[in-house]
N, CA, C and O of each residue as an XYZ file, in Angstrom:
436
protein
N      51.791    123.566    -46.818
C      52.332    124.196    -48.013
C      51.502    123.784    -49.215
O      51.289    122.594    -49.447
N      51.048    124.731    -49.955
C      50.286    124.469    -51.168
C      51.183    124.745    -52.375
O      51.806    125.803    -52.463
N      51.243    123.806    -53.284
C      52.140    123.923    -54.424
C      51.378    123.583    -55.698
O      50.767    122.519    -55.790
N      51.408    124.466    -56.663
C      50.782    124.183    -57.951
C      51.835    123.602    -58.897
O      53.034    123.685    -58.629
N      51.385    123.024    -59.987
C      52.319    122.552    -61.003
C      53.142    123.725    -61.535
O      54.329    123.581    -61.826
N      52.503    124.875    -61.655
C      53.216    126.060    -62.136
C      54.330    126.449    -61.178
O      55.453    126.730    -61.595
N      54.005    126.464    -59.876
C      55.022    126.768    -58.856
C      56.183    125.783    -58.936
O      57.349    126.176    -58.911
N      55.851    124.509    -59.030
C      56.891    123.480    -59.097
C      57.740    123.665    -60.351
O      58.964    123.546    -60.301
N      57.086    123.955    -61.474
C      57.823    124.170    -62.719
C      58.773    125.358    -62.627
O      59.901    125.302    -63.117
N      58.308    126.428    -61.999
C      59.157    127.617    -61.836
C      60.333    127.331    -60.900
O      61.446    127.801    -61.133
N      60.081    126.562    -59.848
C      61.161    126.232    -58.910
C      62.212    125.351    -59.574
O      63.412    125.566    -59.401
N      61.757    124.361    -60.331
C      62.690    123.495    -61.062
C      63.467    124.318    -62.082
O      64.680    124.154    -62.218
N      62.774    125.204    -62.802
C      63.449    126.019    -63.814
C      64.496    126.934    -63.187
O      65.581    127.115    -63.738
N      64.165    127.508    -62.033
C      65.139    128.361    -61.341
C      66.378    127.553    -60.958
O      67.499    128.053    -61.047
N      66.178    126.330    -60.541
C      67.310    125.467    -60.181
C      68.143    125.123    -61.416
O      69.362    125.294    -61.412
N      67.489    124.642    -62.466
C      68.195    124.206    -63.674
C      68.871    125.382    -64.367
O      69.963    125.230    -64.914
N      68.239    126.548    -64.352
C      68.749    127.717    -65.084
C      70.057    128.264    -64.530
O      70.725    129.051    -65.201
N      70.433    127.867    -63.333
C      71.685    128.370    -62.767
C      72.905    127.617    -63.313
O      74.040    127.979    -63.003
N      72.684    126.581    -64.117
C      73.778    125.779    -64.655
C      73.903    125.975    -66.159
O      72.892    126.022    -66.860
N      75.117    126.089    -66.661
C      75.352    126.282    -68.096
C      74.761    125.147    -68.918
O      74.265    125.369    -70.023
N      74.812    123.931    -68.383
C      74.325    122.775    -69.135
C      72.816    122.818    -69.375
O      72.333    122.271    -70.366
N      72.079    123.454    -68.489
C      70.624    123.547    -68.635
C      69.957    122.184    -68.567
O      70.469    121.259    -67.937
N      68.823    122.072    -69.216
C      68.079    120.814    -69.219
C      68.814    119.769    -70.046
O      69.482    120.093    -71.027
N      68.683    118.513    -69.638
C      69.229    117.420    -70.433
C      68.487    117.339    -71.759
O      67.338    117.773    -71.843
N      69.116    116.794    -72.799
C      68.397    116.561    -74.058
C      67.230    115.591    -73.826
O      67.263    114.804    -72.880
N      66.209    115.642    -74.674
C      64.998    114.840    -74.458
C      65.241    113.339    -74.261
O      64.627    112.739    -73.379
N      66.104    112.729    -75.045
C      66.320    111.292    -74.888
C      67.008    110.963    -73.567
O      66.732    109.921    -72.973
N      67.886    111.823    -73.106
C      68.527    111.600    -71.811
C      67.508    111.772    -70.688
O      67.542    111.044    -69.696
N      66.606    112.735    -70.845
C      65.556    112.896    -69.837
C      64.645    111.675    -69.816
O      64.198    111.247    -68.752
N      64.371    111.115    -70.994
C      63.558    109.908    -71.052
C      64.261    108.758    -70.332
O      63.622    107.980    -69.624
N      65.564    108.655    -70.515
C      66.336    107.630    -69.805
C      66.264    107.856    -68.300
O      66.109    106.905    -67.533
N      66.376    109.108    -67.877
C      66.269    109.424    -66.440
C      64.880    109.083    -65.905
O      64.740    108.558    -64.800
N      63.861    109.386    -66.697
C      62.492    109.069    -66.298
C      62.336    107.561    -66.110
O      61.740    107.110    -65.132
N      62.869    106.795    -67.042
C      62.798    105.334    -66.968
C      63.537    104.822    -65.735
O      63.065    103.912    -65.053
N      64.686    105.407    -65.458
C      65.458    105.029    -64.272
C      64.650    105.284    -63.002
O      64.626    104.447    -62.099
N      63.996    106.427    -62.933
C      63.204    106.762    -61.743
C      62.004    105.836    -61.599
O      61.655    105.454    -60.482
N      61.370    105.469    -62.702
C      60.251    104.516    -62.638
C      60.746    103.187    -62.082
O      60.055    102.544    -61.291
N      61.938    102.779    -62.495
C      62.523    101.553    -61.960
C      62.750    101.626    -60.466
O      62.552    100.641    -59.755
N      63.165    102.790    -59.984
C      63.383    102.951    -58.549
C      62.064    102.915    -57.776
O      62.003    102.383    -56.668
N      61.012    103.485    -58.367
C      59.687    103.385    -57.751
C      59.275    101.914    -57.693
O      58.766    101.453    -56.672
N      59.490    101.182    -58.777
C      59.131     99.757    -58.831
C      59.892     98.960    -57.768
O      59.328     98.070    -57.132
N      61.150     99.278    -57.584
C      61.953     98.573    -56.579
C      61.382     98.780    -55.189
O      61.258     97.826    -54.421
N      61.033    100.019    -54.857
C      60.479    100.301    -53.525
C      59.131     99.600    -53.353
O      58.876     99.000    -52.309
N      58.275     99.670    -54.359
C      56.963     99.021    -54.263
C      57.136     97.513    -54.100
O      56.407     96.890    -53.329
N      58.083     96.925    -54.809
C      58.302     95.485    -54.668
C      58.787     95.135    -53.267
O      58.453     94.072    -52.743
N      59.570     96.017    -52.658
C      59.998     95.770    -51.277
C      58.807     95.824    -50.327
O      58.727     95.028    -49.391
N      57.884     96.750    -50.554
C      56.689     96.848    -49.713
C      55.750     95.669    -49.943
O      54.922     95.352    -49.089
N      55.880     95.025    -51.093
C      54.970     93.930    -51.462
C      55.559     92.558    -51.194
O      55.040     91.555    -51.683
N      56.634     92.501    -50.424
C      57.147     91.214    -50.015
C      58.504     90.812    -50.541
O      59.108     89.883    -50.004
N      59.014     91.476    -51.578
C      60.345     91.126    -52.075
C      61.375     91.591    -51.054
O      61.372     92.748    -50.632
N      62.238     90.689    -50.671
C      63.276     91.021    -49.695
C      64.386     91.815    -50.373
O      64.908     91.390    -51.404
N      64.754     92.963    -49.805
C      65.863     93.731    -50.384
C      67.157     92.911    -50.368
O      67.340     92.039    -49.519
N      68.040     93.199    -51.309
C      69.360     92.565    -51.331
C      70.092     92.936    -50.051
O      69.801     93.970    -49.450
N      71.048     92.097    -49.622
C      71.815     92.437    -48.417
C      72.448     93.831    -48.537
O      73.129     94.135    -49.516
N      72.214     94.657    -47.532
C      72.755     96.014    -47.521
C      71.914     97.027    -48.285
O      72.211     98.221    -48.258
N      70.866     96.565    -48.969
C      70.010     97.475    -49.739
C      68.889     98.001    -48.850
O      68.221     97.234    -48.156
N      68.695     99.302    -48.878
C      67.631     99.944    -48.123
C      66.290     99.604    -48.782
O      66.221     99.425    -49.998
N      65.224     99.516    -47.973
C      63.892     99.271    -48.542
C      63.488    100.386    -49.487
O      62.769    100.153    -50.458
N      63.941    101.581    -49.209
C      63.628    102.717    -50.061
C      62.547    103.601    -49.481
O      61.880    103.246    -48.509
N      62.388    104.755    -50.096
C      61.466    105.781    -49.646
C      60.560    106.122    -50.829
O      60.956    106.866    -51.727
N      59.340    105.571    -50.825
C      58.435    105.751    -51.952
C      58.123    107.222    -52.208
O      58.063    107.657    -53.358
N      57.927    107.985    -51.141
C      57.626    109.406    -51.294
C      58.760    110.118    -52.042
O      58.509    110.895    -52.964
N      59.989    109.852    -51.646
C      61.141    110.489    -52.297
C      61.296    110.013    -53.739
O      61.626    110.805    -54.622
N      61.061    108.733    -53.979
C      61.201    108.215    -55.347
C      60.131    108.790    -56.270
O      60.413    109.109    -57.425
N      58.914    108.922    -55.768
C      57.857    109.552    -56.581
C      58.191    111.020    -56.850
O      57.919    111.531    -57.936
N      58.778    111.695    -55.863
C      59.176    113.097    -56.060
C      60.304    113.203    -57.086
O      60.327    114.137    -57.887
N      61.245    112.245    -57.066
C      62.294    112.218    -58.100
C      61.668    112.076    -59.483
O      62.076    112.749    -60.430
N      60.682    111.201    -59.592
C      59.972    110.993    -60.854
C      59.280    112.284    -61.291
O      59.343    112.662    -62.461
N      58.627    112.952    -60.355
C      57.950    114.220    -60.648
C      58.947    115.282    -61.109
O      58.665    116.038    -62.039
N      60.111    115.341    -60.461
C      61.137    116.308    -60.863
C      61.519    116.116    -62.330
O      61.606    117.088    -63.081
N      61.745    114.880    -62.735
C      62.137    114.621    -64.127
C      60.981    114.954    -65.073
O      61.208    115.492    -66.156
N      59.753    114.641    -64.676
C      58.601    114.981    -65.526
C      58.473    116.495    -65.679
O      58.171    116.989    -66.765
N      58.702    117.222    -64.602
C      58.650    118.682    -64.677
C      59.752    119.196    -65.592
O      59.525    120.116    -66.379
N      60.940    118.615    -65.499
C      62.034    119.004    -66.400
C      61.627    118.796    -67.859
O      61.862    119.660    -68.704
N      61.015    117.646    -68.148
C      60.595    117.357    -69.528
C      59.566    118.373    -70.002
O      59.644    118.864    -71.128
N      58.603    118.687    -69.145
C      57.578    119.665    -69.510
C      58.189    121.047    -69.716
O      57.868    121.725    -70.692
N      59.067    121.470    -68.806
C      59.699    122.778    -68.925
C      60.518    122.886    -70.201
O      60.443    123.889    -70.910
N      61.302    121.851    -70.494
C      62.177    121.884    -71.671
C      61.371    122.021    -72.953
O      61.841    122.610    -73.926
N      60.164    121.481    -72.956
C      59.289    121.545    -74.134
C      58.290    122.699    -74.084
O      57.522    122.896    -75.027
N      58.296    123.456    -72.995
C      57.349    124.570    -72.864
C      55.913    124.107    -72.672
O      54.981    124.772    -73.124
N      55.728    122.977    -72.009
C      54.393    122.423    -71.804
C      53.856    122.808    -70.432
O      54.622    123.076    -69.507
N      52.548    122.833    -70.313
C      51.889    123.141    -69.052
C      51.389    121.848    -68.424
O      50.483    121.207    -68.958
N      51.972    121.462    -67.293
C      51.478    120.279    -66.591
C      50.091    120.525    -66.016
O      49.300    119.589    -65.901
N      49.780    121.765    -65.654
C      48.432    122.067    -65.163
C      47.407    121.794    -66.252
O      46.395    121.139    -66.004
N      47.661    122.289    -67.446
C      46.743    122.079    -68.572
C      46.674    120.584    -68.921
O      45.590    120.048    -69.151
N      47.825    119.924    -68.958
C      47.850    118.502    -69.271
C      47.109    117.673    -68.234
O      46.359    116.762    -68.584
N      47.316    117.986    -66.950
C      46.630    117.266    -65.889
C      45.127    117.489    -65.974
O      44.352    116.548    -65.803
N      44.706    118.718    -66.235
C      43.278    119.014    -66.374
C      42.692    118.221    -67.542
O      41.592    117.677    -67.436
N      43.418    118.157    -68.645
C      42.938    117.395    -69.813
C      42.797    115.914    -69.496
O      41.806    115.291    -69.876
N      43.779    115.346    -68.805
C      43.711    113.907    -68.518
C      42.611    113.610    -67.498
O      41.934    112.587    -67.608
N      42.422    114.484    -66.508
C      41.350    114.261    -65.544
C      39.976    114.364    -66.209
O      39.072    113.594    -65.884
N      39.815    115.303    -67.132
C      38.561    115.407    -67.873
C      38.313    114.118    -68.651
O      37.186    113.625    -68.705
N      39.360    113.582    -69.247
C      39.245    112.321    -69.989
C      38.788    111.201    -69.053
O      37.845    110.475    -69.369
N      39.452    111.059    -67.905
C      39.082    109.991    -66.968
C      37.670    110.190    -66.428
O      36.912    109.232    -66.277
N      37.323    111.452    -66.136
C      36.019    111.736    -65.537
C      34.874    111.561    -66.525
O      33.722    111.423    -66.114
N      35.171    111.564    -67.810
C      34.109    111.352    -68.802
C      34.174    109.933    -69.376
O      33.195    109.191    -69.286
N      35.272    109.557    -69.945
C      35.406    108.247    -70.585
C      35.247    107.110    -69.585
O      34.598    106.108    -69.882
N      35.831    107.258    -68.409
C      35.862    106.160    -67.442
C      34.895    106.339    -66.273
O      34.997    105.642    -65.264
N      33.961    107.276    -66.414
C      33.082    107.582    -65.274
C      32.238    106.395    -64.830
O      31.866    106.316    -63.659
N      31.926    105.471    -65.734
C      31.112    104.306    -65.381
C      31.902    103.006    -65.464
O      31.313    101.926    -65.474
N      33.194    103.096    -65.522
C      34.036    101.912    -65.707
C      34.170    101.081    -64.428
O      34.298     99.859    -64.500
N      34.143    101.723    -63.273
C      34.380    101.054    -62.009
C      33.130    101.058    -61.148
O      32.211    101.841    -61.388
N      33.089    100.197    -60.155
C      31.955    100.109    -59.242
C      32.065    101.241    -58.242
O      33.047    101.350    -57.508
N      31.046    102.080    -58.225
C      31.042    103.236    -57.320
C      30.709    102.808    -55.899
O      29.951    101.864    -55.678
N      31.286    103.515    -54.949
C      30.952    103.297    -53.545
C      29.583    103.874    -53.280
O      29.194    104.874    -53.884
N      28.852    103.250    -52.380
C      27.570    103.806    -51.978
C      27.814    105.061    -51.163
O      28.850    105.178    -50.509
N      26.895    105.986    -51.189
C      27.045    107.257    -50.488
C      27.157    107.046    -48.972
O      27.798    107.843    -48.286
N      26.537    105.976    -48.441
C      26.564    105.764    -46.988
C      27.756    104.917    -46.534
O      27.820    104.552    -45.359
N      28.678    104.599    -47.400
C      29.861    103.807    -47.002
C      30.901    104.670    -46.365
O      31.957    104.175    -45.971
């Protein structure tokens, strides 16, 4: 399955648009985003040696990252922003500003 940011944004919008409440206000979405980042951190810490609390699942990093993406898409949709354009801009920044920042792998590696 191939999915673009535009496709994902349209799918999220179709889901959210069926409810009278619509998108959460920006500050509530920011709180949700922060909550999801915390859940990603919890799963990563479990993978990195922290023992889960008794009865706590180690977690599913793929699902937690997708939850984070869902909230980011909601924020972009609510503001009328293009994640495709934003992602292209940030990659251009990394590919130019940081192109010599790290040690490159040799071609024969």
